Coordinates of C-alpha atoms in Angstrom, one line a residue:
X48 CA -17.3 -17.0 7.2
X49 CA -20.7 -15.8 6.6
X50 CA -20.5 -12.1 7.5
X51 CA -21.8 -9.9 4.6
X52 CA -20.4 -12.8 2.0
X53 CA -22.9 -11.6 -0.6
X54 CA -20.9 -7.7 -0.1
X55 CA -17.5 -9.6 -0.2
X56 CA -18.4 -11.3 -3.7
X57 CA -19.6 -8.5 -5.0
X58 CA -16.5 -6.3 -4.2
X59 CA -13.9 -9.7 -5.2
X60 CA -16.4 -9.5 -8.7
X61 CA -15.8 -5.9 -9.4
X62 CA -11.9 -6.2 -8.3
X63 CA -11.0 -9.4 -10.1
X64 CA -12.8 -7.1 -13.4
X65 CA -10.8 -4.1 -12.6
X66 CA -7.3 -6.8 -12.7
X67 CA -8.7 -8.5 -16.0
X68 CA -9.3 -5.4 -17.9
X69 CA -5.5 -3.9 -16.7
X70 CA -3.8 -7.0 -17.8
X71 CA -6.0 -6.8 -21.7
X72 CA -5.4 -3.1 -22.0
X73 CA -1.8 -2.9 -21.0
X74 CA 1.4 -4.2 -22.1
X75 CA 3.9 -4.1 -19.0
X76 CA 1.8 -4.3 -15.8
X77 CA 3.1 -4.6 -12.1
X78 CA 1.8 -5.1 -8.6
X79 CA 3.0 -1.9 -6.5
X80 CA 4.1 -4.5 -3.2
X81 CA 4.7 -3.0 0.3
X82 CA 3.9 -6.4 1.8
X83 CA 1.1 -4.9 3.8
X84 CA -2.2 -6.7 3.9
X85 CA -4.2 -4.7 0.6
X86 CA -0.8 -5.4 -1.6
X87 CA -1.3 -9.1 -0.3
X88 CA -5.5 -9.0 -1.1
X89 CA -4.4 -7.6 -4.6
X90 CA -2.2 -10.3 -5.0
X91 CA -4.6 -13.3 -4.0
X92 CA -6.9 -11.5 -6.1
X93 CA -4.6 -11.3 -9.0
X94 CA -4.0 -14.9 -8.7
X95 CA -8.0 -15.9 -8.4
X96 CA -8.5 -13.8 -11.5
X97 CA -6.4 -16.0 -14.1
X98 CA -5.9 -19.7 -12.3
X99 CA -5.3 -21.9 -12.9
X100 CA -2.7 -20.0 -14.8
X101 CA 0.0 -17.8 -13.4
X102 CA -1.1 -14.1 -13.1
X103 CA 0.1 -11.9 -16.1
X104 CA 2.1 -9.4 -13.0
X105 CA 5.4 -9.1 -11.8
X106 CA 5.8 -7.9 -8.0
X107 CA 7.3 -4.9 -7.9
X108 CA 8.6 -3.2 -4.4
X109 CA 10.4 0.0 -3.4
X110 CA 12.4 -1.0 -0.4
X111 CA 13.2 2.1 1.8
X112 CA 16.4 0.5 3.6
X113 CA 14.1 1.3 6.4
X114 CA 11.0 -1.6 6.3
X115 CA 10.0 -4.0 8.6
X116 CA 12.1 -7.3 8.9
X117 CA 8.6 -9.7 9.1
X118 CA 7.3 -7.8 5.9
X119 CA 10.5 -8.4 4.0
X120 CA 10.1 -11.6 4.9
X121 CA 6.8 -11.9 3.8
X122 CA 7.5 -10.6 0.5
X123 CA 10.3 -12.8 -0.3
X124 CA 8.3 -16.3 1.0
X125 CA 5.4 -15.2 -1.3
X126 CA 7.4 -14.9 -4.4
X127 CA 8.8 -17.9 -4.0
X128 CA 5.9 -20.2 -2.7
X129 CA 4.0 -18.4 -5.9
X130 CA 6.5 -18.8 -8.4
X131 CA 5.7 -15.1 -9.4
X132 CA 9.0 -12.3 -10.7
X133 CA 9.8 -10.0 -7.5
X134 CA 11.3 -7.2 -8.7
X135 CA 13.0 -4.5 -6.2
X136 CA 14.6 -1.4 -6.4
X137 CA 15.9 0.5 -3.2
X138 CA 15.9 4.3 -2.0
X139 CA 19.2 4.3 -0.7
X140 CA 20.5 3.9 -4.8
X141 CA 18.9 6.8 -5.5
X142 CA 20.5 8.7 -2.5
X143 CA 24.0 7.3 -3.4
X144 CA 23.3 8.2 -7.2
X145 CA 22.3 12.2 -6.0
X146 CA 18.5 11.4 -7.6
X147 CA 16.9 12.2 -3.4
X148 CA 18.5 13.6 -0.9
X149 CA 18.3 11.7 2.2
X150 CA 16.4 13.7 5.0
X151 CA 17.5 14.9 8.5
X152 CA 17.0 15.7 11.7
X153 CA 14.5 13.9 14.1
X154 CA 11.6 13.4 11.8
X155 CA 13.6 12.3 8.8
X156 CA 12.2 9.9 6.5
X157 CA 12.6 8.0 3.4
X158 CA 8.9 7.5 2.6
X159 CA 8.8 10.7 0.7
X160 CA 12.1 9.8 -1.2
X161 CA 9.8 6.6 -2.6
X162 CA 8.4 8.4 -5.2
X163 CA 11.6 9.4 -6.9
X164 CA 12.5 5.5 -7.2
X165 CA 9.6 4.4 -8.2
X166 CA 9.4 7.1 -11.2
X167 CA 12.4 6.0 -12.1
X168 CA 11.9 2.1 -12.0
X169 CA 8.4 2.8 -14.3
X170 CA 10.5 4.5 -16.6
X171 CA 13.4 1.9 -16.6
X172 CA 11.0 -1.6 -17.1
X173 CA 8.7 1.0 -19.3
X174 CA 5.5 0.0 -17.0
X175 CA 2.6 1.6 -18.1
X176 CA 0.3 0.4 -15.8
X177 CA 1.2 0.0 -11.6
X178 CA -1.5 -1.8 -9.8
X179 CA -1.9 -0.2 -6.1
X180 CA -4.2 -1.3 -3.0
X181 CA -5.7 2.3 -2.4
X182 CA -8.6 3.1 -1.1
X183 CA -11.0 5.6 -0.9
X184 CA -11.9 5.3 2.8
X185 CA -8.1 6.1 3.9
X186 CA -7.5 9.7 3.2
X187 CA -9.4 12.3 1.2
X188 CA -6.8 12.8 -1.4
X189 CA -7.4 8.8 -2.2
X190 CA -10.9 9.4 -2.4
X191 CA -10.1 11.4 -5.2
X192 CA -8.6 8.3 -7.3
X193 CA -10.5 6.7 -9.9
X194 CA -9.7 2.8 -11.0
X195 CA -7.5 3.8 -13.7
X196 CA -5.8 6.9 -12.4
X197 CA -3.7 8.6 -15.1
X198 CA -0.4 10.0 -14.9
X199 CA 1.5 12.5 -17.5
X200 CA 4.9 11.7 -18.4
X201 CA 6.4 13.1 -15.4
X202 CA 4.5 10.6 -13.2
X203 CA 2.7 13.4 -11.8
X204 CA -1.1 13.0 -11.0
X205 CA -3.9 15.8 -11.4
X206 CA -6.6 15.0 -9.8
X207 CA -9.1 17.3 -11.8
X208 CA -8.0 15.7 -15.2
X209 CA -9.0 12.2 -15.0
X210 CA -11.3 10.1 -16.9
X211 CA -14.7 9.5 -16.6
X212 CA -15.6 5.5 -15.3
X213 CA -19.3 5.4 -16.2
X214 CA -21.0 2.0 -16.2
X215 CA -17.1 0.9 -15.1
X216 CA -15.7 1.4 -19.0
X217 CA -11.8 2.2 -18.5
X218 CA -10.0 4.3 -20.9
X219 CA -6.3 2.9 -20.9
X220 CA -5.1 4.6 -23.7
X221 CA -2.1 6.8 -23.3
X222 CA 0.6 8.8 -25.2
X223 CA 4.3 8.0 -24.8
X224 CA 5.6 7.9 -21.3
X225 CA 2.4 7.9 -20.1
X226 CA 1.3 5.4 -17.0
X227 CA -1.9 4.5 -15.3
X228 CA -2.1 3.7 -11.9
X229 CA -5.1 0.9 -10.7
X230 CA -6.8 0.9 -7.9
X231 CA -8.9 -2.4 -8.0
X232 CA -10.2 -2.3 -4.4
X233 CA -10.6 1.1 -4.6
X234 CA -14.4 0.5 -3.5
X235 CA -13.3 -2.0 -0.3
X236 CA -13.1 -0.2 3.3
X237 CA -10.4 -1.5 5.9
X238 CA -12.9 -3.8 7.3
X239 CA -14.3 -5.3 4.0
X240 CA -10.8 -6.0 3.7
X241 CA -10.1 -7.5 6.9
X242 CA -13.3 -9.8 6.6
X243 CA -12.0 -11.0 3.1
X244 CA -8.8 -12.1 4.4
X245 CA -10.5 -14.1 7.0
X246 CA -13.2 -15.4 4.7
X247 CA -10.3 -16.5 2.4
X248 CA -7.5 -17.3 5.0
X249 CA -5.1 -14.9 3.6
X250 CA -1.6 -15.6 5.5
X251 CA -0.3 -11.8 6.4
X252 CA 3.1 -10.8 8.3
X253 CA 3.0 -11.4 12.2
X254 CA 3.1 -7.2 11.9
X255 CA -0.9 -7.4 12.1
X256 CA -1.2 -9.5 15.3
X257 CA -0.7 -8.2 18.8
X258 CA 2.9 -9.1 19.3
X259 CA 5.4 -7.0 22.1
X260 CA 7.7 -4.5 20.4
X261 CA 9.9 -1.5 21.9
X262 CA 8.0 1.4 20.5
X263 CA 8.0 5.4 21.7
X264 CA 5.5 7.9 21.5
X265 CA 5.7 11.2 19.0
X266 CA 3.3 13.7 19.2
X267 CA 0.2 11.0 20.2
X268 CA 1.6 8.4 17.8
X269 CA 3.3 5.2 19.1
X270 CA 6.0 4.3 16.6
X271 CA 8.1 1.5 16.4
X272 CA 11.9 1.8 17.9
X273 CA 14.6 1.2 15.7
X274 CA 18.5 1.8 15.9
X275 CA 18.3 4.3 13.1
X276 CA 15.6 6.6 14.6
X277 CA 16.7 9.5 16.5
X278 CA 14.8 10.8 19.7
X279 CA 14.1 13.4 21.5
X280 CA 15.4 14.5 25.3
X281 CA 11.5 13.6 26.4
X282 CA 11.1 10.7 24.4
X283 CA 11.7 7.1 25.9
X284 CA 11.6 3.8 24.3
X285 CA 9.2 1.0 26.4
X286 CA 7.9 -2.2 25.7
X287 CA 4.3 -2.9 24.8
X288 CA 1.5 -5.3 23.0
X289 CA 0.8 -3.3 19.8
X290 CA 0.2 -4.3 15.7
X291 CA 0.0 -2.6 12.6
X292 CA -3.0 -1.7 10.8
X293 CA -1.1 -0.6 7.6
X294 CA 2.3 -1.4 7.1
X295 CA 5.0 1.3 5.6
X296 CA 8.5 2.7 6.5
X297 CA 9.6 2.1 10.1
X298 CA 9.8 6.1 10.5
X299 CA 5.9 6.5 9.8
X300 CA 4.3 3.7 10.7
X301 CA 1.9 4.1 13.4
X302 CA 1.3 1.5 15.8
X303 CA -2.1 0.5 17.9
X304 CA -2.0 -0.6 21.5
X305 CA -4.0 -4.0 21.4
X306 CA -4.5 -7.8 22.4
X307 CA -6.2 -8.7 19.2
X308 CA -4.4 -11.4 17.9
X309 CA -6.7 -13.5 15.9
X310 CA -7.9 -12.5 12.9
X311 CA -12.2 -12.6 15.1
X312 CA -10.5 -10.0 17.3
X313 CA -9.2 -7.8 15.0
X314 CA -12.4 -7.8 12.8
X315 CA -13.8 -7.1 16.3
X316 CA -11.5 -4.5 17.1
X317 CA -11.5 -2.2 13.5
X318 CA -15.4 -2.5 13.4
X319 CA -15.8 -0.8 16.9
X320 CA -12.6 1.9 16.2
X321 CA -13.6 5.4 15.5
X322 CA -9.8 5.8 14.3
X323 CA -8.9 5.7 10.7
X324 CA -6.3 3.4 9.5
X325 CA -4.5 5.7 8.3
X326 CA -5.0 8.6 11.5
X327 CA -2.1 6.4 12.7
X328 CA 0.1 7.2 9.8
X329 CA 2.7 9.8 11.3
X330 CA 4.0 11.2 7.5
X331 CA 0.6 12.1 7.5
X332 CA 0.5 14.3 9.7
X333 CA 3.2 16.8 8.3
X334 CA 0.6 18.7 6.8
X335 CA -3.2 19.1 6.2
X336 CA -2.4 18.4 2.4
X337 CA 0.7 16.0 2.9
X338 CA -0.5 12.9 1.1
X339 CA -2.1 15.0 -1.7
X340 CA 1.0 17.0 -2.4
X341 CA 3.2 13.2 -2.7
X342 CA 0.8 12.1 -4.7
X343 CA 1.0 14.9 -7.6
X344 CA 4.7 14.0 -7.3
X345 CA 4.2 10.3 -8.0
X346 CA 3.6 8.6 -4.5
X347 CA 1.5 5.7 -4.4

């Protein structure tokens, strides 16, 4: 593909430096994997950086109990075909151990509940740095994010006490029970992203193509139907060509109505949307401030 290849290299350049300097400043680094398309860039990325050797990261996923089947799937085939440690921990031990409480009601959802598990996994494998697929074109509180994004030792981010990044020189130093979260592709938009994985024939879950799925709309966003999820009186499940755009927790993850499914069409399709990836996102929509306030609690 020749499509802005100069851009591409230039953000794969500053991302594959971002990845180097985490893995010679840190001791215990992970990959934060959802199995959605960025966590699979960073992971490709991750590998390009250090081959032919493996890549100095272990894989490390917070299954909700509530993901989608093709993802998991995705996840587990990677870690195998690439020989890299999957590490997972799962919401539903912290519910049984009293560490969340599990949400009700119609809109309840376990992607909140994530942060609590993943605190708790940094500070059982003592990770000090998490490596995450943000980016500053999905929501303004990610815009806020710098490459290395410090947290205190309550895993709680403050968004007007990070470090400055000038000329790209990180400051990974930390006190005890510190962490840093890294954001190499924090400078890539959704379609940068989407024209890298077809310029490098990244594989991705089926999840991303136009595939038929029983799905329902709430409030203006077409969600995916599941036995677990609870509906309302007006609500009724149908059948319809639809694919992800980002891939989360069956309970928020919105769904698009489309036929693209080649990776030409889809480039196609997100360079003509006036939708953000995330306007699909339904946990985003609990509040103005919703992913900022999970965030300062130790969300992704």
């Amino acid at each position: 593909m020749k499509i802005n290849s100069e851009h591409l290299r230039e953000l794969e350049n500053e991302a594959i430096y971002v990845i180097r300097e985490t893995a010679a400043q840190f001791e215990k680094k992970v990959i934060l994997f959802s199995g959605g398309k960025d966590s699979i860039v960073l992971v490709h990325l991750a590998r390009k950086a250090f081959w032919p050797a493996r890549m100095p990261f272990s894989l490390l996923h917070i299954d909700t109990g509530h993901n989608f089947e093709e993802a998991l799937t995705f996840r587990d085939n990677l870690a195998r075909q690439t020989g890299v440690e999957l590490i997972v921990r799962y919401v539903e031990d912290s519910i049984k151990k009293g560490r969340v409480a599990e949400e009700q009601g119609i809109n309840a959802s376990r992607n909140k509940a994530q942060s609590v598990t993943l605190l708790d996994a940094i500070e059982e494998l003592r990770i000090d740095a998490a490596i995450g697929g943000g980016r500053r074109d999905e929501e303004k509180a990610r815009a806020k994010e710098r490459f290395f994004s410090h947290r205190n030792e309550f895993g709680q981010w403050d968004p007007k006490n990070q470090r400055p990044e000038l000329w790209n020189i990180f400051n990974g130093k930390k006190h005890m029970g510190e962490h840093f979260r890294v954001f190499p592709i924090s400078n890539w938009t959704e379609l940068d992203v989407w024209q890298y994985i077809m310029s490098e024939k990244i594989g991705l879950p089926s999840l991303y193509y136009s595939h038929r799925r029983k799905i329902f709309n709430r409030n203006g966003v077409y969600l995916a139907w599941a036995p677990f999820m609870k509906l309302r009186p007006e609500e009724e499940v149908f059948e319809a060509e639809v694919r992800c755009r980002t891939v989360g927790d069956i309970t928020c993850t919105g769904l698009t109505l489309s036929k693209a499914d080649t990776l030409e069409e889809i480039v196609t399709e997100i360079a003509a949307t006036r939708i953000t990836e995330r306007g699909g996102r339904y946990d985003d929509k609990r509040s103005e401030a919703a992913m900022e306030d999970r965030k300062k609690e130790g969300y992704f």
